[in-house]
Structures are given as C-alpha cells and as structure tokens.
C-alpha cells in the first residue's frame, strides 16, 4: 500500500510539472467534441458543462462499482466484459506489451504495424482470438494473476472516460502524452506542437489526473473503512 501511495504522489507531481510547461504556449480559439475553449496568450476559459456532467457521472458509477469490487476484483473485470470490452490475461503480458511500448491496463484502439504486432502476439500468448489485422479494439491487457484493485481502479476510470467519449484517447495524443511523461519536462520541445496537439495533450493529462485523484480518494476511503472495521473487531470504537 505504501508503494502505491508513493506512486500516486509521484504521478500527481509530474502532472503538475507538465501542466506548468504547457501553460506557457500561446493559443487561440479551439473547439472540441464535448467542450469549447476560448484561449488567449495569458489565460483560458473553458465552457465544458457537458464534460463536467459526464465526469461527475463517471466518478459516481466507478465509486459504486468499486465498493462491491474492492474485496472481489473479478466483479470489476466482469463489469468491463459486460460492456463489450475484451479483457485479455497472460503470464507473458508484460514482455508482449514491452515490444510495442505499452504497459498493462487499458489500451484504447491502435492502428498500423503496432496494432498488427499486438494482435499476433496476444493471440499467441493468450489465445485471445483477435483478428490479425492492422487495428485493435479497445481492450484491457492484464497479467494472469490476482488483480491489484487499486492499480486497476485507475485504468478502470480511464476506460469509463473513454466509453463516455471524453477526449484525450486518440493514438497520436496518447503517443505525445507518453513522450512527455517519459521525458525531462524542462527540456520538452513544446513549441513544435500545434495548438490542437497541445489542447489534446491537456485533455489526455486531464483524464489521467481525474483517474489519479479518484483512486487517491477511493484508497483513503477503502483504507479508512478497513481500519475502522479492524478496530471494531478488536473491541474498540470507530466513527464510520
């Protein structure tokens, strides 16, 4: 649990550093699918009532499901499957994903040679039954071992954002996001990105930050409930 909390803190700090760098990029007006942004060189105004409503619904749905799944993570896996998203497990998952520069968890659709390689190796490693072509469906790629509910919660929240059509999940934006995350933020060549790329990158950051904050909140709640129940079992008292 301590390692997981440290992981959350590290990611939240990194997100803040990246956001500071991106704010220095001068911008103009840009409209997205679920929001409309009016940007000046000094500040921005985002009129995104629809996004706010969707995000509130996502948090409520994720919280409701996770309360049942915290002691039985397969409930979460089965819910994902029930919505038509493949969940593929393999003991070779990490090396397979390493080949294409991905990590275990939720993978939005991919296209091109990378998708072809993933389809082939997932079929070999897990018998997933994916079509051998140059595109993949949205899927969860997991290790074939008991699920870590806290790490999966982060990916689950991202998936809910994706299926609710919040922006930030197209392949090019995800590539930019991973490059930013892996790089030294102080040396990022942000000036080479277009206005649309910057705004899309901010959307991707927002989705990840929303998921991290949600997991942080739920972790505190789960741990607090567990500690309170333990006190009760030991004959003490607790405020629940």
Tab-separated table of C-alpha atoms in Angstrom:
chain	number	residue	atom	x	y	z
A	1	UNK	CA	0.000	0.000	0.000
A	2	UNK	CA	2.856	2.426	0.845
A	3	UNK	CA	4.406	1.854	-2.597
A	4	UNK	CA	1.064	2.559	-4.248
A	5	UNK	CA	0.619	5.856	-2.352
A	6	UNK	CA	4.153	6.890	-3.366
A	7	UNK	CA	3.284	6.034	-6.972
A	8	UNK	CA	0.216	8.297	-6.827
A	9	UNK	CA	2.201	11.179	-5.328
A	10	UNK	CA	4.890	10.863	-7.994
A	11	UNK	CA	2.377	10.906	-10.846
A	12	UNK	CA	0.417	13.842	-9.431
A	13	UNK	CA	3.640	15.840	-9.040
A	14	UNK	CA	4.710	15.039	-12.596
A	15	UNK	CA	1.303	16.070	-13.953
A	16	UNK	CA	1.661	19.427	-12.217
A	17	UNK	CA	5.118	19.986	-13.749
A	18	UNK	CA	3.903	19.167	-17.256
A	19	UNK	CA	0.856	21.414	-16.892
A	20	UNK	CA	3.086	24.350	-15.906
A	21	UNK	CA	5.161	23.945	-19.072
A	22	UNK	CA	2.121	23.633	-21.337
A	23	UNK	CA	0.527	26.783	-19.923
A	24	UNK	CA	3.378	28.826	-21.451
A	25	UNK	CA	2.248	28.012	-25.002
A	26	UNK	CA	0.314	30.926	-26.617
A	27	UNK	CA	-3.019	29.772	-28.045
A	28	UNK	CA	-6.165	30.931	-29.798
A	29	UNK	CA	-9.717	29.619	-30.134
A	30	UNK	CA	-10.278	25.872	-30.421
A	31	UNK	CA	-13.434	23.757	-30.331
A	32	UNK	CA	-13.556	20.102	-29.273
A	33	UNK	CA	-16.241	17.423	-29.401
A	34	UNK	CA	-17.531	17.899	-25.857
A	35	UNK	CA	-16.149	21.291	-24.951
A	36	UNK	CA	-15.484	24.718	-26.391
A	37	UNK	CA	-12.391	26.639	-25.367
A	38	UNK	CA	-11.567	30.311	-25.795
A	39	UNK	CA	-7.822	30.725	-25.322
A	40	UNK	CA	-5.688	33.868	-25.108
A	41	UNK	CA	-1.954	34.175	-24.550
A	42	UNK	CA	-2.463	34.763	-20.827
A	43	UNK	CA	-5.444	32.727	-19.766
A	44	UNK	CA	-8.167	30.407	-20.956
A	45	UNK	CA	-11.883	29.994	-20.434
A	46	UNK	CA	-13.367	26.538	-20.921
A	47	UNK	CA	-17.092	26.195	-21.409
A	48	UNK	CA	-17.487	22.480	-20.817
A	49	UNK	CA	-20.689	21.907	-18.863
A	50	UNK	CA	-21.256	18.645	-20.727
A	51	UNK	CA	-17.838	17.320	-19.727
A	52	UNK	CA	-18.371	18.299	-16.103
A	53	UNK	CA	-21.679	16.416	-16.031
A	54	UNK	CA	-20.120	13.339	-17.653
A	55	UNK	CA	-17.171	13.359	-15.250
A	56	UNK	CA	-19.479	13.529	-12.245
A	57	UNK	CA	-21.408	10.543	-13.594
A	58	UNK	CA	-18.174	8.629	-14.187
A	59	UNK	CA	-16.996	9.197	-10.611
A	60	UNK	CA	-20.362	8.115	-9.206
A	61	UNK	CA	-20.500	4.966	-11.354
A	62	UNK	CA	-16.886	3.999	-10.652
A	63	UNK	CA	-17.326	4.523	-6.916
A	64	UNK	CA	-20.476	2.418	-6.825
A	65	UNK	CA	-18.872	-0.499	-8.673
A	66	UNK	CA	-15.582	-0.371	-6.780
A	67	UNK	CA	-17.290	-0.554	-3.403
A	68	UNK	CA	-18.516	-4.008	-4.395
A	69	UNK	CA	-15.288	-4.982	-6.151
A	70	UNK	CA	-12.713	-3.958	-3.550
A	71	UNK	CA	-12.790	-7.399	-1.941
A	72	UNK	CA	-13.551	-9.231	-5.184
A	73	UNK	CA	-11.760	-7.540	-8.138
A	74	UNK	CA	-13.243	-10.030	-10.607
A	75	UNK	CA	-16.527	-8.106	-10.231
A	76	UNK	CA	-14.740	-5.209	-11.901
A	77	UNK	CA	-13.344	-7.436	-14.649
A	78	UNK	CA	-16.764	-8.944	-15.332
A	79	UNK	CA	-18.364	-5.487	-15.495
A	80	UNK	CA	-15.817	-4.403	-18.103
A	81	UNK	CA	-16.553	-7.515	-20.163
A	82	UNK	CA	-20.301	-6.900	-19.877
A	83	UNK	CA	-19.831	-3.579	-21.705
A	84	UNK	CA	-18.236	-5.308	-24.691
A	85	UNK	CA	-14.582	-4.565	-23.903
A	86	UNK	CA	-12.182	-7.504	-24.123
A	87	UNK	CA	-10.154	-8.387	-21.026
A	88	UNK	CA	-7.106	-10.432	-22.010
A	89	UNK	CA	-4.818	-12.054	-19.434
A	90	UNK	CA	-1.466	-13.748	-19.970
A	91	UNK	CA	1.597	-14.555	-17.878
A	92	UNK	CA	3.590	-13.148	-20.809
A	93	UNK	CA	1.649	-9.877	-20.992
A	94	UNK	CA	4.414	-7.534	-19.814
A	95	UNK	CA	7.033	-8.704	-22.343
A	96	UNK	CA	4.431	-8.660	-25.129
A	97	UNK	CA	3.450	-5.074	-24.348
A	98	UNK	CA	7.093	-4.056	-23.886
A	99	UNK	CA	7.676	-4.926	-27.547
A	100	UNK	CA	5.290	-2.166	-28.643
A	101	UNK	CA	5.992	0.356	-25.875
A	102	UNK	CA	2.795	-0.215	-23.885
A	103	UNK	CA	2.044	-1.219	-20.291
A	104	UNK	CA	-0.570	-3.447	-18.695
A	105	UNK	CA	-4.013	-1.945	-18.232
A	106	UNK	CA	-6.487	-0.258	-20.543
A	107	UNK	CA	-5.428	0.103	-24.183
A	108	UNK	CA	-7.534	2.331	-26.458
A	109	UNK	CA	-7.678	1.234	-30.112
A	110	UNK	CA	-4.410	1.109	-32.049
A	111	UNK	CA	-3.780	1.153	-35.789
A	112	UNK	CA	-0.970	0.239	-38.141
A	113	UNK	CA	2.005	-2.079	-37.687
A	114	UNK	CA	1.935	-1.703	-33.910
A	115	UNK	CA	-1.647	-2.981	-33.820
A	116	UNK	CA	-0.791	-5.906	-36.116
A	117	UNK	CA	2.104	-6.965	-33.869
A	118	UNK	CA	-0.069	-6.711	-30.775
A	119	UNK	CA	-2.860	-8.796	-32.301
A	120	UNK	CA	-0.439	-11.544	-33.327
A	121	UNK	CA	1.402	-11.748	-30.020
A	122	UNK	CA	-1.742	-11.545	-27.883
A	123	UNK	CA	-3.193	-14.435	-29.864
A	124	UNK	CA	-0.002	-16.441	-29.341
A	125	UNK	CA	0.365	-15.547	-25.644
A	126	UNK	CA	-3.256	-15.891	-24.586
A	127	UNK	CA	-5.387	-17.350	-27.373
A	128	UNK	CA	-7.306	-14.065	-27.388
A	129	UNK	CA	-8.920	-14.723	-30.769
A	130	UNK	CA	-8.236	-11.223	-32.093
A	131	UNK	CA	-8.444	-10.521	-35.810
A	132	UNK	CA	-4.965	-10.473	-37.348
A	133	UNK	CA	-5.143	-7.056	-38.987
A	134	UNK	CA	-3.787	-3.548	-38.555
A	135	UNK	CA	-6.204	-2.361	-35.893
A	136	UNK	CA	-7.146	-3.414	-32.376
A	137	UNK	CA	-10.329	-2.912	-30.378
A	138	UNK	CA	-10.279	-1.148	-27.033
A	139	UNK	CA	-9.144	-3.774	-24.524
A	140	UNK	CA	-7.653	-4.494	-21.126
A	141	UNK	CA	-4.304	-6.305	-21.219
A	142	UNK	CA	-3.549	-7.785	-17.794
A	143	UNK	CA	-1.124	-10.183	-16.142
A	144	UNK	CA	-2.561	-13.613	-15.464
A	145	UNK	CA	-2.517	-13.226	-11.686
A	146	UNK	CA	-4.786	-11.792	-8.974
A	147	UNK	CA	-5.822	-8.248	-9.845
A	148	UNK	CA	-4.473	-5.312	-7.833
A	149	UNK	CA	-7.733	-3.449	-7.227
A	150	UNK	CA	-6.039	-0.077	-6.667
A	151	UNK	CA	-3.976	-0.122	-9.854
A	152	UNK	CA	-6.911	-1.487	-11.852
A	153	UNK	CA	-9.150	1.277	-10.447
A	154	UNK	CA	-7.006	3.893	-12.200
A	155	UNK	CA	-7.283	2.091	-15.527
A	156	UNK	CA	-10.993	1.440	-14.943
A	157	UNK	CA	-11.635	5.171	-14.505
A	158	UNK	CA	-9.750	5.914	-17.738
A	159	UNK	CA	-11.837	3.286	-19.520
A	160	UNK	CA	-15.082	4.831	-18.240
A	161	UNK	CA	-13.911	8.202	-19.578
A	162	UNK	CA	-13.154	6.577	-22.935
A	163	UNK	CA	-16.503	4.806	-23.346
A	164	UNK	CA	-18.244	8.051	-22.352
A	165	UNK	CA	-16.405	9.748	-25.250
A	166	UNK	CA	-14.342	12.221	-23.256
A	167	UNK	CA	-11.384	13.488	-25.337
A	168	UNK	CA	-7.740	12.529	-24.921
A	169	UNK	CA	-7.649	8.928	-26.126
A	170	UNK	CA	-6.731	9.114	-29.810
A	171	UNK	CA	-3.491	7.316	-30.665
A	172	UNK	CA	-1.459	10.390	-31.614
A	173	UNK	CA	-2.372	12.196	-28.386
A	174	UNK	CA	-1.540	9.135	-26.295
A	175	UNK	CA	1.858	8.950	-28.005
A	176	UNK	CA	2.543	12.610	-27.197
A	177	UNK	CA	1.399	12.038	-23.623
A	178	UNK	CA	3.739	9.070	-23.138
A	179	UNK	CA	6.632	11.022	-24.656
A	180	UNK	CA	6.006	13.871	-22.237
A	181	UNK	CA	5.741	11.503	-19.278
A	182	UNK	CA	8.983	9.704	-20.178
A	183	UNK	CA	10.965	12.851	-20.913
A	184	UNK	CA	12.580	15.528	-18.803
A	185	UNK	CA	9.744	18.043	-18.673
A	186	UNK	CA	12.168	21.001	-18.578
A	187	UNK	CA	13.604	20.026	-21.955
A	188	UNK	CA	10.304	19.355	-23.748
A	189	UNK	CA	10.074	20.945	-27.202
A	190	UNK	CA	6.506	22.136	-26.657
A	191	UNK	CA	6.928	24.823	-29.296
A	192	UNK	CA	6.888	22.149	-32.019
A	193	UNK	CA	3.369	21.020	-31.092
A	194	UNK	CA	0.373	22.563	-32.831
A	195	UNK	CA	-2.441	24.278	-30.924
A	196	UNK	CA	-4.666	21.244	-31.467
A	197	UNK	CA	-1.926	18.905	-30.228
A	198	UNK	CA	-1.381	20.994	-27.098
A	199	UNK	CA	-5.083	21.050	-26.281
A	200	UNK	CA	-5.426	17.330	-26.974
A	201	UNK	CA	-2.424	16.698	-24.730
A	202	UNK	CA	-4.109	18.703	-21.984
A	203	UNK	CA	-7.214	16.539	-22.431
A	204	UNK	CA	-5.118	13.385	-22.013
A	205	UNK	CA	-3.485	14.851	-18.910
A	206	UNK	CA	-6.887	15.786	-17.521
A	207	UNK	CA	-8.177	12.217	-17.951
A	208	UNK	CA	-5.128	10.760	-16.194
A	209	UNK	CA	-5.276	13.329	-13.402
A	210	UNK	CA	-9.002	12.704	-12.870
A	211	UNK	CA	-8.308	8.972	-12.600
A	212	UNK	CA	-5.412	9.508	-10.177
A	213	UNK	CA	-7.432	11.817	-7.933
A	214	UNK	CA	-10.315	9.339	-7.960
A	215	UNK	CA	-8.059	6.446	-6.930
A	216	UNK	CA	-6.458	8.563	-4.225
A	217	UNK	CA	-9.897	9.388	-2.814
A	218	UNK	CA	-11.107	5.802	-3.003
A	219	UNK	CA	-7.876	4.467	-1.479
A	220	UNK	CA	-8.343	6.691	1.539
A	221	UNK	CA	-11.951	5.566	1.859
A	222	UNK	CA	-11.166	1.858	1.483
A	223	UNK	CA	-8.244	2.005	3.908
A	224	UNK	CA	-10.286	4.039	6.387
A	225	UNK	CA	-13.148	1.544	6.286
A	226	UNK	CA	-10.761	-1.388	6.690
A	227	UNK	CA	-9.034	0.191	9.674
A	228	UNK	CA	-12.372	1.058	11.302
A	229	UNK	CA	-13.643	-2.499	10.884
A	230	UNK	CA	-10.409	-3.827	12.347
A	231	UNK	CA	-10.844	-1.612	15.404
A	232	UNK	CA	-14.388	-2.867	15.879
A	233	UNK	CA	-13.218	-6.485	15.642
A	234	UNK	CA	-10.607	-5.777	18.290
A	235	UNK	CA	-13.244	-4.365	20.628
A	236	UNK	CA	-12.551	-0.703	20.052
A	237	UNK	CA	-14.755	2.038	18.665
A	238	UNK	CA	-14.684	3.859	15.378
A	239	UNK	CA	-16.546	6.646	13.659
A	240	UNK	CA	-17.839	5.399	10.305
